[in-house]
Every structure is written in structure tokens, then in C-alpha cells.
């Protein structure tokens, strides 16, 4: 399904690490591997572009678009649903 996915990352990096801290981090992280990617895995990949987004502005824009869509529905059928009269023979 296509659409927009918003992920909010908050990452705080230290200004520096001591040699002991660096060794401790290396000890808990997995060792880097040179995994070969098959052609089939590459074909299944989808290229995308990462953009900076102001999530508050996007939420306001989405709410405005929903209000406009709701207003458009009301204009198509003023006064509610269409009424049908039964014909008598």
C-alpha cells in the first residue's frame, strides 16, 4: 500500500567516548559482516527518499484536507439524501 509513513527519531549522541566506553560498546554490538545481497533481494527493494518533515504542520494539513473532503460531500447532496416518491398505479 502506498502512502506516507512518518517516523520521529530522537537520538542524543555523546560529544565523545573514552577508549573504555568504545570497547564496551563494541563488546555488546554484533560484529560487522560482509553479507552478499542476492539479485532477488535487490529486485524486492524499493528506492525511497528521506525528507525532513515538520510533523505538526503535516498533521494540520491532513486535518484541513479531511475537513475539505467532508465539506465537498455536503455540497454534492444538499439537505441530506435524495428523496424518492413511490408512484401509484
XYZ file of C-alpha atoms in Angstrom:
89
model
C 0.000 0.000 0.000
C 1.424 3.372 -0.941
C 1.211 6.326 1.384
C 3.249 8.446 3.741
C 4.965 6.920 6.740
C 6.222 9.327 9.374
C 8.871 8.169 11.814
C 10.034 10.562 14.509
C 13.587 9.849 15.663
C 15.086 11.441 18.753
C 18.739 10.489 19.043
C 21.155 12.019 21.508
C 24.787 11.310 20.736
C 27.536 11.919 23.287
C 30.124 14.547 22.498
C 32.897 11.989 22.934
C 33.632 8.455 24.151
C 36.545 7.238 26.179
C 38.519 4.240 24.875
C 36.936 2.068 27.596
C 33.421 3.163 26.560
C 34.244 2.439 22.931
C 35.412 -1.078 23.832
C 32.265 -1.664 25.941
C 30.020 -0.648 23.034
C 31.952 -2.851 20.601
C 31.559 -5.766 23.003
C 27.734 -5.593 23.008
C 27.214 -4.841 19.309
C 27.367 -7.625 16.728
C 30.499 -7.864 14.634
C 30.180 -6.273 11.189
C 29.585 -8.777 8.411
C 30.003 -8.511 4.673
C 26.692 -10.058 3.687
C 26.221 -10.513 -0.030
C 22.839 -9.350 -1.306
C 21.295 -11.580 -3.928
C 19.798 -10.230 -7.160
C 16.371 -11.357 -5.959
C 16.728 -9.327 -2.750
C 17.800 -6.288 -4.766
C 14.741 -6.668 -7.029
C 12.482 -6.702 -3.944
C 13.940 -3.435 -2.651
C 12.071 -0.190 -3.098
C 14.023 3.011 -3.502
C 12.843 5.963 -1.456
C 13.978 9.417 -0.424
C 14.192 10.658 3.153
C 12.843 14.167 3.742
C 12.824 16.333 6.849
C 9.210 16.965 7.865
C 7.566 19.218 10.416
C 5.063 16.725 11.826
C 2.861 19.424 13.373
C 2.431 21.164 10.004
C 1.662 17.821 8.327
C -0.991 16.971 10.924
C -2.622 20.402 10.415
C -2.560 19.924 6.635
C -4.105 16.466 6.954
C -6.878 17.752 9.249
C -7.630 20.595 6.798
C -7.807 18.151 3.877
C -10.243 15.953 5.818
C -12.459 18.965 6.617
C -12.455 19.977 2.945
C -13.369 16.445 1.844
C -16.243 16.428 4.349
C -17.436 19.829 3.096
C -17.321 18.592 -0.526
C -19.600 15.665 0.385
C -22.180 18.034 1.847
C -22.169 20.187 -1.293
C -22.869 17.169 -3.526
C -26.103 16.332 -1.648
C -27.595 19.471 -0.095
C -30.173 18.760 2.567
C -29.178 15.115 3.018
C -30.005 12.101 0.901
C -32.142 12.324 -2.209
C -35.816 11.513 -1.689
C -37.726 9.159 -3.935
C -41.510 9.122 -4.190
C -43.413 5.953 -4.837
C -45.612 6.022 -7.908
C -49.074 4.565 -7.572
C -50.887 2.913 -10.432
